[in-house]
Amino acid sequence: MIKEFRLPDLGEGLTESEIVAWHVAVGDTVELNQVIADVETAKAVVELPSPYAGVVAKLHEQPGTVVEVGSPIVSFDVPGSGGHSTNSPDASADTNDDDAPPAKREPNLVGYGAAVEKTGRPARRARRSSGAAEPARAAEPVGAPVMAEAPQPSVPAEAQLERPRSTPPVRKLARDLGIDLTALNGSGPQGLITREDVLAAQGGSGQEGSGEQGSDRGVQPAETGGAPASRMSGERETRTPIKGVRKHTAAAMVASAFTAPHVTEFLTVDVTASMDLLARLKTSRAFADVRITPLVLVAKALCIALDRNPTLNSRWDEAAQEIVQHHYVNLGIAAATPRGLVVPNIRDAHTLGLRELADALKGLTETARAGKTSPADLSGGTISITNVGVFGIDAGTPILNPGEAAILAMGSVRKMPWEYQNEVALRQVMTLSLSFDHRLVDGEQGSRFLADIGTILSDPGMVLTMV
């Protein structure tokens, strides 16, 4: 029996998603709940599990296609009685069976698995390795070792070439640069195609800098000598469809900028004492296996200052005409990823110690840059931090994340002449930029909050006077 699977409602109030990559091809045998595709919403890339156990009969859409919710994306040949069926387990699909009872709408994506049919029982799916898409293969017993084997006769040879091993961000980068992944040999573990492999295929320029570096470090002059010419040659302009994260970010920023009256204040502080503390923590046995960064110290200082200035941890409810005061801190961290800007948040950050906060930040940023942040982690934030210092920037005027009252930008730490103990000395200095919603936060409240953060960073021992 042929059954169609229609793009389900991901539960985010979205009407469309982009097919990032298929993990199966026509002729592949799949198990129930086996991941068959990566789908990009306006917030994250999520894995789409199969609602059936059977053989892939047809892929209706190609990678890079934006599909509306309810549209068919794949057909399966499911063992059973003969015939053709277009029914999908997703309740958003239309059905012509007027006598059948209304289908119960059940989530069938992240955290839920596929809707269970009466004739089948969900099978547990082996955990996938982080970041790497396994090649599509015939169904195997759970726990069977992953070994190289001859392709199934039913799988066309060209289908094998459609599934090079890479992560979703790498596949998107390859599409943007026009690189054919099937022509590349991966340098990563087990032949995984990495970002560096794609950039090398482009010409080895390495000019695709990442937010982690903030510059083109590691690129030799000899390699970049021809880069300006190549950037200006060829077509005179490039048009990129506005979709995915970029579309969502643009709408959110416009709504925020023209809804919340922004005020931005700046404070430049001597953070030498904090940098000294950072150096001591790195040599401490208690923090030997933890990556402590200036961002961790700023995040902890923000949580402490927020307890003394709670108005900055609130939101404006226009519909209810109420100001909602949060008694918890979901700390958003702006992260530059290959897919664009995302702001995942750390739940209940105010309850975490310095070590736990460092671990949470590390996991959050790694997940975001791998394109694996779940939609749930991208919503519910109460206040945010953006670290423009990694790009060598001192200050800025950050735009509020919609629904939040404030956002703090931390600049780079620089050695500068500074007044210290009535003398001029070379000190480590940082500029903090705080934007806040003036409907919720008065100038005095915003200023005290920023001053408290500055006090903690300039003299960490002052925390004892604040808690």
Coordinates of C-alpha atoms in Angstrom, one line a residue:
M1 CA 0.0 0.0 0.0
I2 CA 1.4 3.4 -0.9
K3 CA 1.0 6.0 1.8
E4 CA 1.9 9.7 1.7
F5 CA 3.5 11.5 4.6
R6 CA 2.6 15.2 4.7
L7 CA 4.7 17.8 6.4
P8 CA 3.3 18.0 9.9
D9 CA 2.6 21.0 12.1
L10 CA 5.8 21.4 14.2
G11 CA 3.9 23.0 17.0
E12 CA 5.5 26.4 16.6
G13 CA 2.6 28.2 14.9
L14 CA 4.6 28.1 11.6
T15 CA 3.1 27.5 8.2
E16 CA 6.1 26.3 6.3
S17 CA 9.5 24.6 6.6
E18 CA 12.5 24.0 4.4
I19 CA 13.7 20.5 3.5
V20 CA 17.4 20.8 4.5
A21 CA 18.5 17.2 3.6
W22 CA 17.1 13.8 3.1
H23 CA 18.6 10.8 5.0
V24 CA 16.9 8.3 2.7
A25 CA 16.5 7.7 -1.0
V26 CA 13.9 6.0 -3.2
G27 CA 14.2 2.3 -2.6
D28 CA 15.5 2.5 1.0
T29 CA 13.9 0.4 3.6
V30 CA 13.0 2.4 6.8
E31 CA 11.9 1.6 10.2
L32 CA 9.2 3.3 12.2
N33 CA 10.6 6.5 13.8
Q34 CA 13.8 6.3 11.8
V35 CA 15.0 9.8 11.0
I36 CA 14.4 10.4 7.3
A37 CA 15.1 14.2 6.9
D38 CA 16.3 17.4 8.4
V39 CA 13.7 20.1 8.3
E40 CA 14.5 23.8 9.0
T41 CA 11.9 26.0 10.6
A42 CA 12.3 29.7 11.3
K43 CA 13.9 28.7 14.6
A44 CA 15.9 25.5 14.3
V45 CA 16.8 22.4 12.3
V46 CA 14.8 19.4 13.5
E47 CA 15.0 15.8 12.6
L48 CA 11.9 14.3 11.0
P49 CA 11.1 10.7 12.0
S50 CA 9.3 8.3 9.6
P51 CA 5.7 7.6 10.5
Y52 CA 5.8 4.2 8.7
A53 CA 7.9 1.1 8.4
G54 CA 8.3 0.3 4.7
V55 CA 10.1 1.2 1.5
V56 CA 10.6 4.8 0.3
A57 CA 8.6 5.0 -2.9
K58 CA 9.0 8.7 -3.8
L59 CA 10.5 11.9 -2.5
H60 CA 8.1 14.7 -3.5
E61 CA 10.5 17.6 -2.6
Q62 CA 14.2 18.3 -3.1
P63 CA 16.6 19.7 -0.5
G64 CA 16.3 23.5 -0.3
T65 CA 12.6 23.5 -1.1
V66 CA 10.2 25.4 1.2
V67 CA 7.2 23.3 1.8
E68 CA 3.8 24.3 3.3
V69 CA 2.5 22.4 6.3
G70 CA 0.1 19.7 5.0
S71 CA 1.9 19.2 1.7
P72 CA 3.1 15.6 0.8
I73 CA 6.9 15.2 1.1
V74 CA 7.5 11.5 0.9
S75 CA 5.6 8.3 -0.1
F76 CA 6.1 4.9 1.4
D77 CA 5.3 1.4 0.2
V78 CA 3.9 -0.1 3.4
P79 CA 3.4 -3.8 3.7
G80 CA -0.3 -4.7 4.0
S81 CA -3.4 -4.9 1.8
G82 CA -3.0 -3.7 -1.8
G83 CA -4.2 -0.3 -3.0
H84 CA -3.2 3.3 -2.8
S85 CA -3.7 5.6 0.1
T86 CA -2.9 9.3 0.5
N87 CA -3.6 9.3 4.2
S88 CA -0.9 10.7 6.4
P89 CA -0.6 10.4 10.2
D90 CA -0.5 14.2 10.4
A91 CA -3.9 15.5 11.2
S92 CA -3.3 18.6 9.0
A93 CA -3.7 16.4 5.9
D94 CA -7.2 16.4 4.3
T95 CA -9.1 13.2 4.1
N96 CA -12.1 12.3 1.9
D97 CA -13.5 9.7 4.3
D98 CA -16.6 11.4 5.6
D99 CA -17.6 8.4 7.7
A100 CA -14.4 8.1 9.6
P101 CA -14.2 9.8 13.0
P102 CA -12.1 12.9 13.2
A103 CA -8.4 12.2 13.5
K104 CA -6.9 13.0 16.8
R105 CA -4.2 15.6 16.5
E106 CA -1.0 14.2 18.0
P107 CA 2.4 15.7 18.0
N108 CA 4.8 13.4 16.0
L109 CA 8.1 15.2 16.0
V110 CA 10.6 16.3 18.6
G111 CA 10.3 14.2 21.7
Y112 CA 7.2 12.3 20.6
G113 CA 8.1 10.1 17.7
A114 CA 5.6 9.1 15.0
A115 CA 1.9 8.5 15.7
V116 CA 1.4 4.7 16.3
E117 CA -0.8 2.8 13.8
K118 CA -3.0 0.0 15.0
T119 CA -1.1 -2.6 13.0
G120 CA 2.4 -1.6 14.2
R121 CA 4.4 -1.1 17.3
P122 CA 7.0 1.7 17.6
A123 CA 10.5 0.4 17.5
R124 CA 13.3 2.1 19.6
R125 CA 15.7 3.9 17.4
A126 CA 19.4 3.8 18.1
R127 CA 20.8 7.2 19.2
R128 CA 22.4 9.0 16.4
S129 CA 25.9 10.4 16.6
S130 CA 26.0 14.1 17.2
G131 CA 26.2 16.3 14.1
A132 CA 26.7 13.6 11.5
A133 CA 24.0 12.2 9.3
E134 CA 24.4 8.5 8.9
P135 CA 24.1 7.1 5.3
A136 CA 20.6 5.7 4.5
R137 CA 20.6 1.9 4.7
A138 CA 18.2 -1.0 4.9
A139 CA 16.6 -1.6 8.3
E140 CA 18.9 -3.4 10.8
P141 CA 18.2 -5.0 14.2
V142 CA 18.5 -2.5 17.0
G143 CA 22.0 -2.5 18.4
A144 CA 23.6 -4.0 15.2
P145 CA 27.0 -2.6 14.6
V146 CA 27.3 0.0 11.8
M147 CA 29.5 -1.6 9.2
A148 CA 30.3 -1.0 5.6
E149 CA 28.3 -3.4 3.4
A150 CA 27.3 -3.8 -0.1
P151 CA 24.3 -1.6 -1.2
Q152 CA 20.9 -3.2 -1.4
P153 CA 20.0 -4.2 -5.0
S154 CA 16.9 -2.0 -4.8
V155 CA 18.9 1.1 -4.2
P156 CA 20.0 2.9 -7.4
A157 CA 23.7 3.6 -7.6
E158 CA 23.1 7.3 -8.0
A159 CA 21.1 7.3 -4.8
Q160 CA 24.2 6.4 -2.8
L161 CA 25.8 9.6 -4.1
E162 CA 23.0 11.7 -2.8
R163 CA 23.8 11.1 0.8
P164 CA 27.4 12.2 1.6
R165 CA 28.0 12.3 5.4
S166 CA 27.9 15.9 6.7
T167 CA 26.0 18.0 9.2
P168 CA 23.1 20.3 8.3
P169 CA 25.0 23.5 8.6
V170 CA 27.8 22.1 6.3
R171 CA 25.2 21.1 3.7
K172 CA 23.6 24.5 3.8
L173 CA 27.0 26.2 3.4
A174 CA 27.7 23.9 0.4
R175 CA 24.4 24.8 -1.2
D176 CA 25.1 28.5 -0.7
L177 CA 28.6 28.2 -2.2
G178 CA 27.5 25.9 -5.0
I179 CA 29.7 23.0 -3.9
D180 CA 28.7 19.4 -4.8
L181 CA 29.2 17.4 -1.6
T182 CA 29.2 14.1 -3.6
A183 CA 32.5 15.2 -5.2
L184 CA 34.2 15.7 -1.8
N185 CA 36.2 13.3 0.4
G186 CA 35.5 14.1 4.0
S187 CA 38.4 14.7 6.3
G188 CA 36.4 14.2 9.5
P189 CA 35.8 11.1 11.5
Q190 CA 34.6 8.2 9.3
G191 CA 34.7 10.3 6.2
L192 CA 32.5 13.1 7.6
I193 CA 32.6 16.2 5.3
T194 CA 33.5 19.2 7.4
R195 CA 33.1 23.0 7.0
E196 CA 36.8 23.2 6.1
D197 CA 36.4 20.6 3.3
V198 CA 33.7 22.7 1.7
L199 CA 35.7 25.9 2.0
A200 CA 38.8 24.1 0.6
A201 CA 36.6 23.0 -2.4
Q202 CA 35.6 26.6 -2.9
G203 CA 39.2 27.5 -3.5
G204 CA 41.0 27.2 -0.2
S205 CA 40.6 30.9 0.6
G206 CA 39.1 30.3 4.1
Q207 CA 37.5 33.7 3.9
E208 CA 34.2 32.3 5.3
G209 CA 35.1 33.5 8.8
S210 CA 33.1 32.3 11.8
G211 CA 31.9 34.3 14.8
E212 CA 34.2 32.3 17.0
Q213 CA 37.3 33.8 15.5
G214 CA 36.2 37.3 14.8
S215 CA 38.9 37.6 12.1
D216 CA 40.6 35.6 9.3
R217 CA 43.2 34.2 11.6
G218 CA 45.1 31.3 10.1
V219 CA 44.7 32.4 6.5
Q220 CA 48.1 32.9 4.9
P221 CA 48.7 36.0 2.7
A222 CA 49.6 33.8 -0.2
E223 CA 46.2 32.2 -0.1
T224 CA 44.2 35.4 0.1
G225 CA 46.0 37.3 -2.5
G226 CA 43.5 36.5 -5.2
A227 CA 40.4 36.6 -3.0
P228 CA 39.3 40.3 -3.6
A229 CA 39.3 39.6 -7.4
S230 CA 37.3 36.4 -7.1
R231 CA 34.7 38.2 -4.8
M232 CA 34.2 40.9 -7.4
S233 CA 34.3 38.7 -10.5
G234 CA 31.5 36.8 -12.2
E235 CA 27.9 38.0 -11.7
R236 CA 27.4 41.6 -10.6
E237 CA 25.0 40.7 -7.8
T238 CA 23.6 37.7 -5.9
R239 CA 20.0 37.3 -4.8
T240 CA 19.3 35.1 -1.8
P241 CA 15.7 34.1 -0.9
I242 CA 14.6 35.5 2.5
K243 CA 13.6 32.5 4.5
G244 CA 14.4 30.4 7.5
V245 CA 16.3 32.0 10.4
R246 CA 17.0 35.2 8.5
K247 CA 13.3 35.7 7.8
H248 CA 12.3 35.1 11.4
T249 CA 15.1 37.3 12.7
A250 CA 14.2 40.1 10.4
A251 CA 10.5 40.0 11.4
A252 CA 11.4 39.8 15.1
M253 CA 13.9 42.7 15.0
V254 CA 11.5 45.0 13.0
A255 CA 8.7 44.2 15.5
S256 CA 11.0 44.9 18.5
A257 CA 12.5 48.1 17.1
F258 CA 9.2 49.6 16.2
T259 CA 7.2 48.4 19.3
A260 CA 9.5 48.8 22.3
P261 CA 11.1 52.3 22.8
H262 CA 14.8 51.4 23.1
V263 CA 17.2 53.2 25.4
T264 CA 20.9 52.3 25.4
E265 CA 23.4 53.1 28.1
F266 CA 27.1 52.5 28.1
L267 CA 29.6 51.8 30.9
T268 CA 33.3 51.3 30.6
V269 CA 34.8 49.4 33.5
D270 CA 38.2 48.2 34.7
V271 CA 37.9 44.4 34.7
T272 CA 41.5 43.6 35.6
A273 CA 40.3 42.0 38.9
S274 CA 37.9 39.8 37.0
M275 CA 40.6 38.8 34.5
D276 CA 42.9 37.9 37.4
L277 CA 40.1 35.9 39.0
L278 CA 39.6 34.1 35.6
A279 CA 43.3 33.2 35.5
R280 CA 43.1 31.8 39.1
L281 CA 40.0 29.7 38.3
K282 CA 41.7 28.2 35.2
T283 CA 44.5 26.9 37.5
S284 CA 42.1 25.7 40.2
R285 CA 41.6 22.0 40.6
A286 CA 37.8 22.6 41.1
F287 CA 37.6 24.1 37.6
A288 CA 40.2 22.0 35.9
D289 CA 37.8 20.5 33.4
V290 CA 35.6 23.6 32.9
R291 CA 36.1 26.3 30.3
I292 CA 35.7 29.6 32.2
T293 CA 35.4 32.7 29.9
P294 CA 34.7 36.4 30.4
L295 CA 31.1 35.6 29.2
V296 CA 30.6 33.2 32.1
L297 CA 31.6 36.0 34.6
V298 CA 29.4 38.5 32.9
A299 CA 26.5 36.1 32.9
K300 CA 26.9 35.4 36.6
A301 CA 27.2 39.1 37.4
L302 CA 24.0 39.8 35.4
C303 CA 22.0 37.2 37.4
I304 CA 23.2 38.7 40.7
A305 CA 22.4 42.3 39.5
L306 CA 19.0 41.2 38.2
D307 CA 18.0 40.0 41.7
R308 CA 18.6 43.6 42.9
N309 CA 16.8 45.2 39.9
P310 CA 13.9 42.9 39.0
T311 CA 12.2 45.3 36.7
L312 CA 14.6 44.4 34.0
N313 CA 13.4 40.8 34.2
S314 CA 9.9 41.5 33.0
R315 CA 7.8 41.8 29.9
W316 CA 5.0 44.0 28.5
D317 CA 1.7 42.1 27.8
E318 CA -0.1 44.4 25.4
A319 CA -3.2 42.2 25.0
A320 CA -3.8 41.9 28.8
Q321 CA -2.5 45.4 29.5
E322 CA -0.3 44.0 32.2
I323 CA 3.4 44.0 33.2
V324 CA 4.5 40.5 33.8
Q325 CA 7.3 40.1 36.4
H326 CA 9.4 37.0 36.1
H327 CA 10.7 35.4 39.3
Y328 CA 13.2 33.2 37.3
V329 CA 15.9 34.0 34.8
N330 CA 16.0 32.3 31.4
L331 CA 19.2 33.8 30.1
G332 CA 19.4 34.1 26.3
I333 CA 22.8 34.0 24.7
A334 CA 23.0 35.4 21.1
A335 CA 24.9 33.0 19.0
A336 CA 26.2 33.5 15.4
T337 CA 25.7 30.3 13.5
P338 CA 26.0 29.3 9.8
R339 CA 22.2 29.6 9.6
G340 CA 22.1 33.1 11.1
L341 CA 21.5 34.6 14.5
V342 CA 19.8 32.5 17.1
V343 CA 19.2 33.2 20.8
P344 CA 18.8 30.0 22.8
N345 CA 18.4 30.4 26.5
I346 CA 19.7 28.7 29.7
R347 CA 16.7 27.8 31.8
D348 CA 16.7 29.0 35.5
A349 CA 20.2 30.5 35.1
H350 CA 19.8 32.3 38.4
T351 CA 20.0 28.9 40.2
L352 CA 23.3 27.9 38.7
G353 CA 26.7 28.2 40.3
L354 CA 29.7 29.4 38.2
R355 CA 30.7 25.9 37.2
E356 CA 27.2 24.9 36.2
L357 CA 26.8 28.1 34.3
A358 CA 30.0 27.5 32.4
D359 CA 28.9 24.0 31.5
A360 CA 25.5 25.2 30.3
L361 CA 27.0 28.0 28.2
K362 CA 29.4 25.5 26.5
G363 CA 26.7 23.1 25.7
L364 CA 24.3 25.8 24.5
T365 CA 26.8 27.4 22.1
E366 CA 28.0 24.0 20.7
T367 CA 24.5 22.9 20.1
A368 CA 23.6 26.2 18.4
R369 CA 26.6 26.2 16.1
A370 CA 25.8 22.6 15.1
G371 CA 22.3 23.6 14.1
K372 CA 20.8 21.3 16.7
T373 CA 19.1 23.7 19.0
S374 CA 15.5 22.7 19.7
P375 CA 12.6 25.1 19.2
A376 CA 11.8 24.9 22.9
D377 CA 15.3 26.3 23.8
L378 CA 14.8 29.2 21.5
S379 CA 11.7 30.5 23.3
G380 CA 10.8 31.6 26.8
G381 CA 13.9 33.8 27.4
T382 CA 13.6 36.7 29.9
I383 CA 16.8 38.7 29.3
S384 CA 19.7 38.3 26.9
I385 CA 23.5 38.8 26.5
T386 CA 25.3 39.4 23.2
N387 CA 29.1 39.0 23.1
V388 CA 30.3 41.4 20.4
G389 CA 33.7 41.4 22.0
V390 CA 34.6 38.1 20.2
F391 CA 34.6 40.2 17.0
G392 CA 36.9 42.8 18.4
I393 CA 34.1 45.3 18.9
D394 CA 33.9 47.5 22.0
A395 CA 30.3 48.6 22.1
G396 CA 27.0 48.7 20.2
T397 CA 23.3 49.4 20.5
P398 CA 21.7 45.9 20.7
I399 CA 18.0 45.4 19.7
L400 CA 15.8 43.7 22.3
N401 CA 14.8 40.1 21.8
P402 CA 11.0 40.4 21.5
G403 CA 9.2 39.8 24.8
E404 CA 12.2 40.8 26.9
A405 CA 12.9 44.1 28.8
A406 CA 16.7 44.2 28.4
I407 CA 19.7 43.0 26.5
L408 CA 23.4 43.4 27.5
A409 CA 26.2 43.7 25.0
M410 CA 29.7 43.0 26.3
G411 CA 32.7 44.4 24.4
S412 CA 36.2 43.1 24.0
V413 CA 38.7 43.3 26.9
R414 CA 41.5 45.7 26.0
K415 CA 44.6 46.8 27.7
M416 CA 44.4 50.6 28.0
P417 CA 45.8 53.5 30.1
W418 CA 43.5 53.9 33.0
E419 CA 43.3 55.8 36.3
Y420 CA 44.2 53.4 39.0
Q421 CA 44.9 54.4 42.6
N422 CA 45.5 58.0 41.6
E423 CA 48.0 57.0 38.9
V424 CA 47.8 56.1 35.2
A425 CA 48.4 52.4 34.7
L426 CA 47.9 49.9 32.0
R427 CA 44.6 48.1 32.9
Q428 CA 42.2 45.6 31.2
V429 CA 39.1 47.5 30.3
M430 CA 35.7 46.4 28.9
T431 CA 32.7 48.5 27.7
L432 CA 29.1 47.3 28.6
S433 CA 26.1 48.4 26.5
L434 CA 22.7 47.9 28.0
S435 CA 19.5 48.4 25.9
F436 CA 16.2 48.3 27.7
D437 CA 12.5 48.9 27.0
H438 CA 11.6 52.3 28.4
R439 CA 8.0 51.3 28.8
L440 CA 9.1 48.8 31.5
V441 CA 12.4 50.2 32.8
D442 CA 13.0 53.8 33.9
G443 CA 16.4 55.4 33.5
E444 CA 17.3 55.1 37.1
Q445 CA 16.5 51.4 37.2
G446 CA 18.5 50.7 34.0
S447 CA 21.4 52.7 35.3
R448 CA 21.5 51.0 38.7
F449 CA 21.4 47.6 37.0
L450 CA 24.3 48.4 34.7
A451 CA 26.3 49.9 37.6
D452 CA 25.8 46.8 39.7
I453 CA 27.2 44.6 36.9
G454 CA 30.1 47.0 36.5
T455 CA 30.8 46.9 40.2
I456 CA 30.9 43.1 40.3
L457 CA 33.3 42.9 37.3
S458 CA 35.6 45.7 38.6
D459 CA 35.8 44.1 42.1
P460 CA 34.3 40.6 42.3
G461 CA 34.6 40.7 46.1
M462 CA 31.7 43.3 46.1
V463 CA 29.3 40.4 45.5
L464 CA 29.4 39.8 49.3
T465 CA 27.7 43.1 49.8
M466 CA 24.9 42.3 47.3
V467 CA 23.7 38.9 48.3

